[in-house]
Amino acid sequence: MLKILFILTGLNYAGAENQVVQLCRGFRSRGHQALVVSMVEPEAYLEELGELGVEVRSLGMAKGVPDPRGILRLRQIIKEFGPDVVHSHLVHANILARITRLFVKMPVLICTAHNVNEGGKLREWLYRMTDPLCELTTNVSEEAVRQYVERKVVPRHKIKFMPNGITLGSFGQGRDKEWLADELGIAADSFVWLAVGRLVPEKDYPNLFAAFTAVLKQYPGSVLLVAGTGPERPALEKQCRELGIEDQVKLLGLRKDIPALMRFADAYVMSSQWEGFPMVLLEASASGLPMVVTDVGGNREAVLDGVSGLLVPPEDSQQLSDRMLEMMSLSTVELAAMGEQARKHVSERFDMEVIVTQWTRIYELKGISPGV
C-alpha cells in the first residue's frame, strides 16, 4: 500500500482540484491511502473525499499572504502521516512543498504545474531556485512542458508531460432536454451552447459574448449557458444588457450537475486567452459534445481540429462566431459523429484508470514499490 500526500493551494471547484479528487478515487480503489492538504481553508469536495475515506487537512493560511507557519504545519502533518510520496499541485503548493523539504524528510516529492504560465517571472525564478528540492516536475500539456523547458523554468531532464484524466463513467451521452429545459426556461428545439469555468479575465467571456451576439443574428433562438462563479459576473451581466442578449445568455452560477448540463447541451464552447489542460474539455468529450475552443495551452491536445471540434485563435470574436455558426450548420448526424470522435479520443488517451497506472509507475520509478 502506498501512502500519498497531496498538497494543493486550495480546494474549490476548479480543474486541478477536480483532478486530485479523481486521483484519490483511483488510488483508493487500488487499496492505497491518500491525504489531502489545502494551504487555505477548503471550500469544495469535502463530502466526496470523506466518502472515499480521504482525510482533508488545512494549513490555515490566508490567500495572498505569505505565512511561514504553513511550513511548520505541513512539516508536522508529514511527520504524522509518514507518506511514501508527496505530490503537490499548483505553483504555491509546489514552492511550499519544496521549501518544507528543507525541514522534514520526504522520500519523494513530485510537483505538478497546471498551466503554460503560472504567474510571471518571480514564480518562474522560484521554480528554478527550488528545483533541486524535488525529484520531478510534471505539467498537464505537452505545450506547457515545451514552454517550461524553453524558458528554462525546469531542466529538460526533470520535467515530464502527464495529462489529466477523467472517469468516463461519470459522463454519459444522450440529449434528453425535457427536465432541464423546464428548469432553465429553454425551448426544446433551441440550439444550446455550454461554457463551464470561473468568471475571471483569462476565460475571456467578453470575447465569447461578442461572438454569440453575431451568432444570434442567424440563429435568434439559440441559447448560451455559462456555469461558474467569479469576480467578473457584474461586468458580464452589464455586457449582456448592453449587447441586448441577456435573455439568451444564462449565467447559472455554481452548478453541481455539470454532467447533466453536458447531456443537455448541443455543443461546448471555450474562449480562454490561456489554459493549461482544461479538465472541462475532457468532460465535454466524454459526454459526446462537439466543441469550439480557442487554440491555447493544451486545448489542441484535447480537441482534434476538424475531427472532434474546431479550434480558433484567442481574442478573435469574428473567427469564434464563424466557427460556432459552422458547427450549428452541421446536421444532427454530423454533430453526433463529431461528438463520438471526441468520446473516442478521450477514452483512448485520458481514461483515469490509465492515468492512475501511469502515476503509479512514476512513483515506483522514483524508488517506491507498493507493499514496501
mmCIF file of C-alpha atoms in Angstrom:
data_model
loop_
_atom_site.group_PDB
_atom_site.id
_atom_site.type_symbol
_atom_site.label_atom_id
_atom_site.label_comp_id
_atom_site.label_asym_id
_atom_site.label_seq_id
_atom_site.Cartn_x
_atom_site.Cartn_y
_atom_site.Cartn_z
ATOM 1 C CA MET A 1 0.000 0.000 0.000
ATOM 2 C CA LEU A 2 1.268 3.433 -0.941
ATOM 3 C CA LYS A 3 0.704 6.424 1.312
ATOM 4 C CA ILE A 4 0.304 9.518 -0.864
ATOM 5 C CA LEU A 5 0.066 13.051 0.476
ATOM 6 C CA PHE A 6 -1.413 15.574 -1.962
ATOM 7 C CA ILE A 7 -0.851 19.300 -1.367
ATOM 8 C CA LEU A 8 -2.994 21.954 -3.045
ATOM 9 C CA THR A 9 -3.206 25.715 -2.813
ATOM 10 C CA GLY A 10 -6.899 25.340 -2.044
ATOM 11 C CA LEU A 11 -9.897 23.102 -2.579
ATOM 12 C CA ASN A 12 -12.571 24.665 -4.747
ATOM 13 C CA TYR A 13 -14.439 23.724 -7.905
ATOM 14 C CA ALA A 14 -11.619 24.035 -10.436
ATOM 15 C CA GLY A 15 -9.675 21.754 -12.750
ATOM 16 C CA ALA A 16 -6.580 20.960 -10.688
ATOM 17 C CA GLU A 17 -8.637 20.292 -7.581
ATOM 18 C CA ASN A 18 -11.019 18.072 -9.520
ATOM 19 C CA GLN A 19 -8.052 16.117 -10.854
ATOM 20 C CA VAL A 20 -6.672 15.484 -7.359
ATOM 21 C CA VAL A 21 -10.072 14.231 -6.218
ATOM 22 C CA GLN A 22 -10.185 11.838 -9.172
ATOM 23 C CA LEU A 23 -6.656 10.653 -8.400
ATOM 24 C CA CYS A 24 -7.698 9.998 -4.811
ATOM 25 C CA ARG A 25 -10.630 7.962 -6.075
ATOM 26 C CA GLY A 26 -8.392 5.952 -8.379
ATOM 27 C CA PHE A 27 -5.718 5.268 -5.773
ATOM 28 C CA ARG A 28 -8.251 4.396 -3.081
ATOM 29 C CA SER A 29 -9.884 1.854 -5.422
ATOM 30 C CA ARG A 30 -6.484 0.148 -5.642
ATOM 31 C CA GLY A 31 -6.068 -0.026 -1.884
ATOM 32 C CA HIS A 32 -3.704 2.915 -1.410
ATOM 33 C CA GLN A 33 -4.032 5.577 1.278
ATOM 34 C CA ALA A 34 -4.305 9.286 0.490
ATOM 35 C CA LEU A 35 -4.310 12.504 2.498
ATOM 36 C CA VAL A 36 -5.140 15.920 1.021
ATOM 37 C CA VAL A 37 -3.633 19.112 2.451
ATOM 38 C CA SER A 38 -5.050 22.509 1.463
ATOM 39 C CA MET A 39 -2.994 25.635 2.139
ATOM 40 C CA VAL A 40 -6.162 27.713 2.653
ATOM 41 C CA GLU A 41 -9.494 26.615 4.107
ATOM 42 C CA PRO A 42 -11.106 24.089 1.717
ATOM 43 C CA GLU A 43 -14.370 25.090 0.076
ATOM 44 C CA ALA A 44 -15.313 22.090 -2.058
ATOM 45 C CA TYR A 45 -15.146 18.307 -2.455
ATOM 46 C CA LEU A 46 -15.141 17.663 1.311
ATOM 47 C CA GLU A 47 -18.160 15.376 1.172
ATOM 48 C CA GLU A 48 -16.847 13.456 -1.824
ATOM 49 C CA LEU A 49 -13.407 12.973 -0.281
ATOM 50 C CA GLY A 50 -14.984 11.960 3.003
ATOM 51 C CA GLU A 51 -16.966 9.238 1.251
ATOM 52 C CA LEU A 52 -13.701 7.970 -0.242
ATOM 53 C CA GLY A 53 -12.140 7.797 3.223
ATOM 54 C CA VAL A 54 -9.661 10.566 2.387
ATOM 55 C CA GLU A 55 -8.843 12.984 5.197
ATOM 56 C CA VAL A 56 -8.526 16.689 4.350
ATOM 57 C CA ARG A 57 -6.272 18.926 6.436
ATOM 58 C CA SER A 58 -5.861 22.711 6.185
ATOM 59 C CA LEU A 59 -2.732 24.750 6.863
ATOM 60 C CA GLY A 60 -4.944 27.714 7.796
ATOM 61 C CA MET A 61 -3.152 30.123 5.503
ATOM 62 C CA ALA A 62 -4.745 33.239 4.005
ATOM 63 C CA LYS A 63 -4.922 33.839 0.264
ATOM 64 C CA GLY A 64 -2.158 36.113 -0.979
ATOM 65 C CA VAL A 65 -0.448 36.357 2.427
ATOM 66 C CA PRO A 66 2.905 34.575 2.908
ATOM 67 C CA ASP A 67 2.852 32.743 6.230
ATOM 68 C CA PRO A 68 5.923 30.786 7.366
ATOM 69 C CA ARG A 69 3.770 28.968 9.903
ATOM 70 C CA GLY A 70 2.428 26.976 6.952
ATOM 71 C CA ILE A 71 5.843 25.314 6.657
ATOM 72 C CA LEU A 72 5.743 24.221 10.291
ATOM 73 C CA ARG A 73 2.175 22.910 9.988
ATOM 74 C CA LEU A 74 2.951 20.993 6.809
ATOM 75 C CA ARG A 75 6.101 19.598 8.409
ATOM 76 C CA GLN A 76 4.047 18.281 11.320
ATOM 77 C CA ILE A 77 1.429 16.693 9.045
ATOM 78 C CA ILE A 78 4.145 14.948 7.035
ATOM 79 C CA LYS A 79 5.807 13.619 10.200
ATOM 80 C CA GLU A 80 2.451 12.297 11.450
ATOM 81 C CA PHE A 81 1.281 10.749 8.156
ATOM 82 C CA GLY A 82 4.635 9.338 7.023
ATOM 83 C CA PRO A 83 3.921 9.438 3.268
ATOM 84 C CA ASP A 84 5.770 7.360 0.685
ATOM 85 C CA VAL A 85 5.319 10.214 -1.781
ATOM 86 C CA VAL A 86 4.382 13.869 -1.516
ATOM 87 C CA HIS A 87 2.650 15.155 -4.636
ATOM 88 C CA SER A 88 1.961 18.889 -4.814
ATOM 89 C CA HIS A 89 -0.218 20.692 -7.344
ATOM 90 C CA LEU A 90 -0.192 24.355 -8.461
ATOM 91 C CA VAL A 91 2.579 26.878 -8.029
ATOM 92 C CA HIS A 92 2.034 27.981 -4.408
ATOM 93 C CA ALA A 93 1.786 24.408 -3.154
ATOM 94 C CA ASN A 94 4.773 23.369 -5.272
ATOM 95 C CA ILE A 95 7.012 26.066 -3.797
ATOM 96 C CA LEU A 96 5.761 25.447 -0.264
ATOM 97 C CA ALA A 97 6.384 21.698 -0.529
ATOM 98 C CA ARG A 98 9.918 22.259 -1.824
ATOM 99 C CA ILE A 99 10.840 24.677 0.945
ATOM 100 C CA THR A 100 9.274 22.435 3.588
ATOM 101 C CA ARG A 101 11.526 19.618 2.417
ATOM 102 C CA LEU A 102 14.431 21.503 3.947
ATOM 103 C CA PHE A 103 12.890 20.792 7.359
ATOM 104 C CA VAL A 104 11.368 17.320 7.081
ATOM 105 C CA LYS A 105 12.159 14.045 5.339
ATOM 106 C CA MET A 106 10.152 13.318 2.186
ATOM 107 C CA PRO A 107 11.037 10.059 0.419
ATOM 108 C CA VAL A 108 9.820 11.514 -2.892
ATOM 109 C CA LEU A 109 8.468 14.921 -3.896
ATOM 110 C CA ILE A 110 6.716 15.380 -7.230
ATOM 111 C CA CYS A 111 5.390 18.807 -8.267
ATOM 112 C CA THR A 112 2.662 19.261 -10.871
ATOM 113 C CA ALA A 113 2.053 22.524 -12.715
ATOM 114 C CA HIS A 114 -1.298 23.013 -14.407
ATOM 115 C CA ASN A 115 -0.683 25.806 -16.894
ATOM 116 C CA VAL A 116 1.639 27.227 -19.519
ATOM 117 C CA ASN A 117 2.148 30.282 -17.330
ATOM 118 C CA GLU A 118 1.725 30.158 -13.550
ATOM 119 C CA GLY A 119 2.164 33.825 -12.810
ATOM 120 C CA GLY A 120 5.233 35.586 -14.144
ATOM 121 C CA LYS A 121 8.992 35.825 -13.804
ATOM 122 C CA LEU A 122 9.191 35.774 -9.996
ATOM 123 C CA ARG A 123 7.391 32.454 -9.741
ATOM 124 C CA GLU A 124 9.477 31.025 -12.555
ATOM 125 C CA TRP A 125 12.630 32.152 -10.716
ATOM 126 C CA LEU A 126 11.378 30.432 -7.560
ATOM 127 C CA TYR A 127 10.833 27.254 -9.576
ATOM 128 C CA ARG A 128 14.430 27.413 -10.847
ATOM 129 C CA MET A 129 15.907 28.083 -7.400
ATOM 130 C CA THR A 130 13.956 25.303 -5.678
ATOM 131 C CA ASP A 131 14.166 22.701 -8.446
ATOM 132 C CA PRO A 132 16.882 20.642 -6.652
ATOM 133 C CA LEU A 133 14.400 20.053 -3.820
ATOM 134 C CA CYS A 134 12.085 17.822 -5.866
ATOM 135 C CA GLU A 135 12.594 14.647 -7.901
ATOM 136 C CA LEU A 136 10.306 15.587 -10.778
ATOM 137 C CA THR A 137 8.094 18.363 -12.127
ATOM 138 C CA THR A 138 5.193 17.464 -14.390
ATOM 139 C CA ASN A 139 2.817 19.567 -16.441
ATOM 140 C CA VAL A 140 -0.557 18.735 -17.883
ATOM 141 C CA SER A 141 0.061 19.525 -21.558
ATOM 142 C CA GLU A 142 2.868 18.877 -23.994
ATOM 143 C CA GLU A 143 2.824 22.558 -24.984
ATOM 144 C CA ALA A 144 3.306 23.600 -21.358
ATOM 145 C CA VAL A 145 6.259 21.232 -20.979
ATOM 146 C CA ARG A 146 7.828 22.637 -24.154
ATOM 147 C CA GLN A 147 7.481 26.207 -22.922
ATOM 148 C CA TYR A 148 8.801 25.421 -19.431
ATOM 149 C CA VAL A 149 11.932 23.923 -20.956
ATOM 150 C CA GLU A 150 12.285 26.771 -23.465
ATOM 151 C CA ARG A 151 12.021 29.397 -20.714
ATOM 152 C CA LYS A 152 14.396 27.361 -18.520
ATOM 153 C CA VAL A 153 11.804 27.093 -15.744
ATOM 154 C CA VAL A 154 12.678 23.405 -15.305
ATOM 155 C CA PRO A 155 15.605 21.427 -16.755
ATOM 156 C CA ARG A 156 14.584 19.186 -19.646
ATOM 157 C CA HIS A 157 15.641 16.013 -17.829
ATOM 158 C CA LYS A 158 13.466 16.838 -14.783
ATOM 159 C CA ILE A 159 10.113 17.595 -16.370
ATOM 160 C CA LYS A 160 7.552 15.198 -17.781
ATOM 161 C CA PHE A 161 4.219 15.516 -19.559
ATOM 162 C CA MET A 162 1.417 13.918 -17.554
ATOM 163 C CA PRO A 163 -2.093 14.639 -18.783
ATOM 164 C CA ASN A 164 -5.182 14.988 -16.669
ATOM 165 C CA GLY A 165 -7.530 12.037 -16.646
ATOM 166 C CA ILE A 166 -11.245 11.516 -16.394
ATOM 167 C CA THR A 167 -13.575 8.846 -15.049
ATOM 168 C CA LEU A 168 -15.565 8.164 -18.199
ATOM 169 C CA GLY A 169 -18.478 6.552 -16.415
ATOM 170 C CA SER A 170 -19.340 9.858 -14.727
ATOM 171 C CA PHE A 171 -20.205 11.445 -18.070
ATOM 172 C CA GLY A 172 -22.782 9.781 -20.266
ATOM 173 C CA GLN A 173 -24.202 10.591 -23.658
ATOM 174 C CA GLY A 174 -27.774 11.450 -24.570
ATOM 175 C CA ARG A 175 -29.714 14.595 -25.335
ATOM 176 C CA ASP A 176 -32.873 14.366 -23.223
ATOM 177 C CA LYS A 177 -33.745 18.048 -22.834
ATOM 178 C CA GLU A 178 -37.115 17.997 -21.159
ATOM 179 C CA TRP A 179 -36.403 18.280 -17.452
ATOM 180 C CA LEU A 180 -33.596 20.851 -17.677
ATOM 181 C CA ALA A 181 -35.439 22.765 -20.389
ATOM 182 C CA ASP A 182 -38.275 23.340 -17.940
ATOM 183 C CA GLU A 183 -35.937 24.437 -15.138
ATOM 184 C CA LEU A 184 -33.963 26.832 -17.331
ATOM 185 C CA GLY A 185 -36.867 28.086 -19.388
ATOM 186 C CA ILE A 186 -35.441 26.974 -22.733
ATOM 187 C CA ALA A 187 -37.481 25.868 -25.732
ATOM 188 C CA ALA A 188 -36.949 22.192 -26.523
ATOM 189 C CA ASP A 189 -35.852 22.972 -30.094
ATOM 190 C CA SER A 190 -33.233 25.599 -29.136
ATOM 191 C CA PHE A 191 -29.593 25.006 -30.031
ATOM 192 C CA VAL A 192 -27.830 25.109 -26.670
ATOM 193 C CA TRP A 193 -24.189 26.107 -26.213
ATOM 194 C CA LEU A 194 -22.482 25.399 -22.893
ATOM 195 C CA ALA A 195 -19.433 27.041 -21.302
ATOM 196 C CA VAL A 196 -18.120 25.992 -17.885
ATOM 197 C CA GLY A 197 -15.470 27.868 -15.940
ATOM 198 C CA ARG A 198 -14.793 30.595 -13.422
ATOM 199 C CA LEU A 199 -15.843 34.115 -14.337
ATOM 200 C CA VAL A 200 -12.323 35.509 -14.478
ATOM 201 C CA PRO A 201 -10.439 37.570 -17.079
ATOM 202 C CA GLU A 202 -8.388 34.700 -18.502
ATOM 203 C CA LYS A 203 -11.558 32.893 -19.619
ATOM 204 C CA ASP A 204 -12.361 35.931 -21.828
ATOM 205 C CA TYR A 205 -16.138 35.716 -21.645
ATOM 206 C CA PRO A 206 -16.463 39.206 -23.213
ATOM 207 C CA ASN A 207 -14.989 37.682 -26.379
ATOM 208 C CA LEU A 208 -17.496 34.827 -26.204
ATOM 209 C CA PHE A 209 -20.443 37.156 -25.654
ATOM 210 C CA ALA A 210 -19.410 39.307 -28.618
ATOM 211 C CA ALA A 211 -19.194 36.182 -30.777
ATOM 212 C CA PHE A 212 -22.526 34.869 -29.538
ATOM 213 C CA THR A 213 -24.171 38.199 -30.364
ATOM 214 C CA ALA A 214 -23.166 37.611 -34.002
ATOM 215 C CA VAL A 215 -24.451 34.033 -33.827
ATOM 216 C CA LEU A 216 -27.865 35.242 -32.658
ATOM 217 C CA LYS A 217 -28.300 37.261 -35.849
ATOM 218 C CA GLN A 218 -28.555 33.998 -37.782
ATOM 219 C CA TYR A 219 -29.911 31.746 -35.037
ATOM 220 C CA PRO A 220 -32.011 34.002 -32.776
ATOM 221 C CA GLY A 221 -33.428 31.042 -30.857
ATOM 222 C CA SER A 222 -30.078 29.713 -29.686
ATOM 223 C CA VAL A 223 -29.019 29.834 -26.032
ATOM 224 C CA LEU A 224 -25.672 30.116 -24.233
ATOM 225 C CA LEU A 225 -25.387 28.577 -20.762
ATOM 226 C CA VAL A 226 -22.460 29.666 -18.584
ATOM 227 C CA ALA A 227 -21.819 27.653 -15.419
ATOM 228 C CA GLY A 228 -19.394 29.147 -12.916
ATOM 229 C CA THR A 229 -18.819 31.880 -10.373
ATOM 230 C CA GLY A 230 -16.231 34.606 -10.108
ATOM 231 C CA PRO A 231 -15.460 38.308 -9.724
ATOM 232 C CA GLU A 232 -16.314 39.196 -13.340
ATOM 233 C CA ARG A 233 -20.014 38.408 -13.010
ATOM 234 C CA PRO A 234 -21.273 42.025 -12.556
ATOM 235 C CA ALA A 235 -19.283 43.200 -15.578
ATOM 236 C CA LEU A 236 -20.525 40.275 -17.663
ATOM 237 C CA GLU A 237 -24.139 40.911 -16.688
ATOM 238 C CA LYS A 238 -23.674 44.531 -17.732
ATOM 239 C CA GLN A 239 -22.173 43.482 -21.074
ATOM 240 C CA CYS A 240 -25.131 41.180 -21.754
ATOM 241 C CA ARG A 241 -27.571 44.029 -21.130
ATOM 242 C CA GLU A 242 -25.602 46.400 -23.347
ATOM 243 C CA LEU A 243 -25.498 43.821 -26.157
ATOM 244 C CA GLY A 244 -29.176 43.003 -25.698
ATOM 245 C CA ILE A 245 -28.516 39.284 -25.186
ATOM 246 C CA GLU A 246 -29.481 38.931 -21.526
ATOM 247 C CA ASP A 247 -32.428 36.664 -22.422
ATOM 248 C CA GLN A 248 -30.278 34.293 -24.500
ATOM 249 C CA VAL A 249 -27.267 34.125 -22.134
ATOM 250 C CA LYS A 250 -27.948 32.395 -18.837
ATOM 251 C CA LEU A 251 -25.339 32.844 -16.109
ATOM 252 C CA LEU A 252 -26.071 29.799 -13.974
ATOM 253 C CA GLY A 253 -23.585 30.366 -11.163
ATOM 254 C CA LEU A 254 -22.127 27.363 -9.361
ATOM 255 C CA ARG A 255 -23.637 24.086 -10.581
ATOM 256 C CA LYS A 256 -23.037 20.621 -9.209
ATOM 257 C CA ASP A 257 -24.821 18.935 -12.121
ATOM 258 C CA ILE A 258 -22.263 19.596 -14.872
ATOM 259 C CA PRO A 259 -22.672 16.075 -16.367
ATOM 260 C CA ALA A 260 -26.411 16.732 -16.739
ATOM 261 C CA LEU A 261 -25.778 20.135 -18.329
ATOM 262 C CA MET A 262 -23.423 18.482 -20.790
ATOM 263 C CA ARG A 263 -26.043 15.900 -21.697
ATOM 264 C CA PHE A 264 -28.479 18.763 -22.163
ATOM 265 C CA ALA A 265 -26.265 20.926 -24.409
ATOM 266 C CA ASP A 266 -25.759 20.541 -28.146
ATOM 267 C CA ALA A 267 -22.163 21.845 -28.241
ATOM 268 C CA TYR A 268 -19.435 23.173 -25.974
ATOM 269 C CA VAL A 269 -17.564 26.476 -26.388
ATOM 270 C CA MET A 270 -14.435 27.898 -24.734
ATOM 271 C CA SER A 271 -12.996 31.385 -25.286
ATOM 272 C CA SER A 272 -9.977 31.346 -22.949
ATOM 273 C CA GLN A 273 -6.938 33.554 -23.540
ATOM 274 C CA TRP A 274 -4.725 30.879 -21.988
ATOM 275 C CA GLU A 275 -5.114 27.444 -20.446
ATOM 276 C CA GLY A 276 -3.087 24.558 -19.110
ATOM 277 C CA PHE A 277 -5.052 21.435 -19.938
ATOM 278 C CA PRO A 278 -8.713 22.021 -19.098
ATOM 279 C CA MET A 279 -10.492 19.159 -17.362
ATOM 280 C CA VAL A 280 -13.757 20.514 -18.682
ATOM 281 C CA LEU A 281 -12.756 19.657 -22.262
ATOM 282 C CA LEU A 282 -12.255 16.046 -21.219
ATOM 283 C CA GLU A 283 -15.673 16.119 -19.564
ATOM 284 C CA ALA A 284 -17.300 17.578 -22.672
ATOM 285 C CA SER A 285 -15.547 14.961 -24.795
ATOM 286 C CA ALA A 286 -16.687 12.133 -22.529
ATOM 287 C CA SER A 287 -20.226 13.500 -22.851
ATOM 288 C CA GLY A 288 -20.014 13.266 -26.637
ATOM 289 C CA LEU A 289 -20.152 17.032 -27.160
ATOM 290 C CA PRO A 290 -18.634 18.636 -30.265
ATOM 291 C CA MET A 291 -16.572 21.687 -29.276
ATOM 292 C CA VAL A 292 -15.410 25.086 -30.482
ATOM 293 C CA VAL A 293 -12.419 26.202 -28.409
ATOM 294 C CA THR A 294 -9.546 28.654 -28.575
ATOM 295 C CA ASP A 295 -6.201 27.226 -29.607
ATOM 296 C CA VAL A 296 -4.301 27.886 -26.378
ATOM 297 C CA GLY A 297 -2.282 25.743 -23.976
ATOM 298 C CA GLY A 298 -3.160 22.071 -24.226
ATOM 299 C CA ASN A 299 -6.534 22.598 -25.897
ATOM 300 C CA ARG A 300 -5.389 21.124 -29.210
ATOM 301 C CA GLU A 301 -4.303 18.010 -27.327
ATOM 302 C CA ALA A 302 -7.839 17.575 -26.007
ATOM 303 C CA VAL A 303 -9.711 18.695 -29.146
ATOM 304 C CA LEU A 304 -8.778 17.312 -32.572
ATOM 305 C CA ASP A 305 -9.364 20.161 -35.002
ATOM 306 C CA GLY A 306 -11.927 19.208 -37.639
ATOM 307 C CA VAL A 307 -12.478 15.805 -36.020
ATOM 308 C CA SER A 308 -13.861 16.231 -32.503
ATOM 309 C CA GLY A 309 -14.221 20.003 -32.625
ATOM 310 C CA LEU A 310 -12.963 23.239 -34.108
ATOM 311 C CA LEU A 311 -10.040 25.399 -32.951
ATOM 312 C CA VAL A 312 -9.935 29.184 -33.252
ATOM 313 C CA PRO A 313 -7.339 31.833 -32.349
ATOM 314 C CA PRO A 314 -7.801 33.505 -28.947
ATOM 315 C CA GLU A 315 -9.217 37.026 -28.636
ATOM 316 C CA ASP A 316 -10.875 36.892 -32.082
ATOM 317 C CA SER A 317 -14.651 37.114 -31.726
ATOM 318 C CA GLN A 318 -15.177 37.125 -35.504
ATOM 319 C CA GLN A 319 -13.494 33.778 -36.014
ATOM 320 C CA LEU A 320 -15.106 32.394 -32.885
ATOM 321 C CA SER A 321 -18.571 33.305 -34.161
ATOM 322 C CA ASP A 322 -17.732 31.933 -37.627
ATOM 323 C CA ARG A 323 -16.771 28.546 -36.167
ATOM 324 C CA MET A 324 -19.814 28.466 -33.914
ATOM 325 C CA LEU A 325 -22.009 29.146 -36.963
ATOM 326 C CA GLU A 326 -20.134 26.486 -38.919
ATOM 327 C CA MET A 327 -20.901 23.947 -36.222
ATOM 328 C CA MET A 328 -24.533 24.966 -35.974
ATOM 329 C CA SER A 329 -24.911 24.413 -39.734
ATOM 330 C CA LEU A 330 -23.995 20.732 -39.368
ATOM 331 C CA SER A 331 -26.705 18.110 -39.424
ATOM 332 C CA THR A 332 -27.698 16.189 -36.325
ATOM 333 C CA VAL A 333 -25.885 13.158 -37.698
ATOM 334 C CA GLU A 334 -22.703 15.165 -38.331
ATOM 335 C CA LEU A 335 -22.778 16.669 -34.840
ATOM 336 C CA ALA A 336 -23.254 13.232 -33.315
ATOM 337 C CA ALA A 337 -20.331 11.847 -35.329
ATOM 338 C CA MET A 338 -18.056 14.671 -34.124
ATOM 339 C CA GLY A 339 -19.172 14.035 -30.558
ATOM 340 C CA GLU A 340 -18.455 10.332 -30.926
ATOM 341 C CA GLN A 341 -14.938 11.125 -32.106
ATOM 342 C CA ALA A 342 -14.486 13.320 -29.019
ATOM 343 C CA ARG A 343 -15.531 10.484 -26.731
ATOM 344 C CA LYS A 344 -13.296 8.004 -28.581
ATOM 345 C CA HIS A 345 -10.289 10.335 -28.280
ATOM 346 C CA VAL A 346 -10.705 10.896 -24.558
ATOM 347 C CA SER A 347 -11.293 7.199 -23.837
ATOM 348 C CA GLU A 348 -8.112 6.220 -25.662
ATOM 349 C CA ARG A 349 -5.790 8.827 -24.133
ATOM 350 C CA PHE A 350 -7.248 10.191 -20.901
ATOM 351 C CA ASP A 351 -9.151 7.436 -19.100
ATOM 352 C CA MET A 352 -8.470 7.802 -15.371
ATOM 353 C CA GLU A 353 -7.562 4.144 -14.945
ATOM 354 C CA VAL A 354 -4.741 4.636 -17.444
ATOM 355 C CA ILE A 355 -3.622 7.863 -15.760
ATOM 356 C CA VAL A 356 -3.534 6.288 -12.274
ATOM 357 C CA THR A 357 -1.433 3.444 -13.652
ATOM 358 C CA GLN A 358 0.975 5.957 -15.190
ATOM 359 C CA TRP A 359 1.272 7.861 -11.910
ATOM 360 C CA THR A 360 1.923 4.628 -10.035
ATOM 361 C CA ARG A 361 4.788 3.855 -12.409
ATOM 362 C CA ILE A 362 6.218 7.337 -11.890
ATOM 363 C CA TYR A 363 6.106 6.894 -8.118
ATOM 364 C CA GLU A 364 7.793 3.494 -8.438
ATOM 365 C CA LEU A 365 10.498 4.784 -10.768
ATOM 366 C CA LYS A 366 11.378 7.322 -8.083
ATOM 367 C CA GLY A 367 12.211 4.475 -5.732
ATOM 368 C CA ILE A 368 8.823 3.445 -4.346
ATOM 369 C CA SER A 369 7.343 -0.009 -4.679
ATOM 370 C CA PRO A 370 3.828 -0.855 -3.435
ATOM 371 C CA GLY A 371 3.935 -3.026 -0.360
ATOM 372 C CA VAL A 372 7.440 -1.967 0.672
#
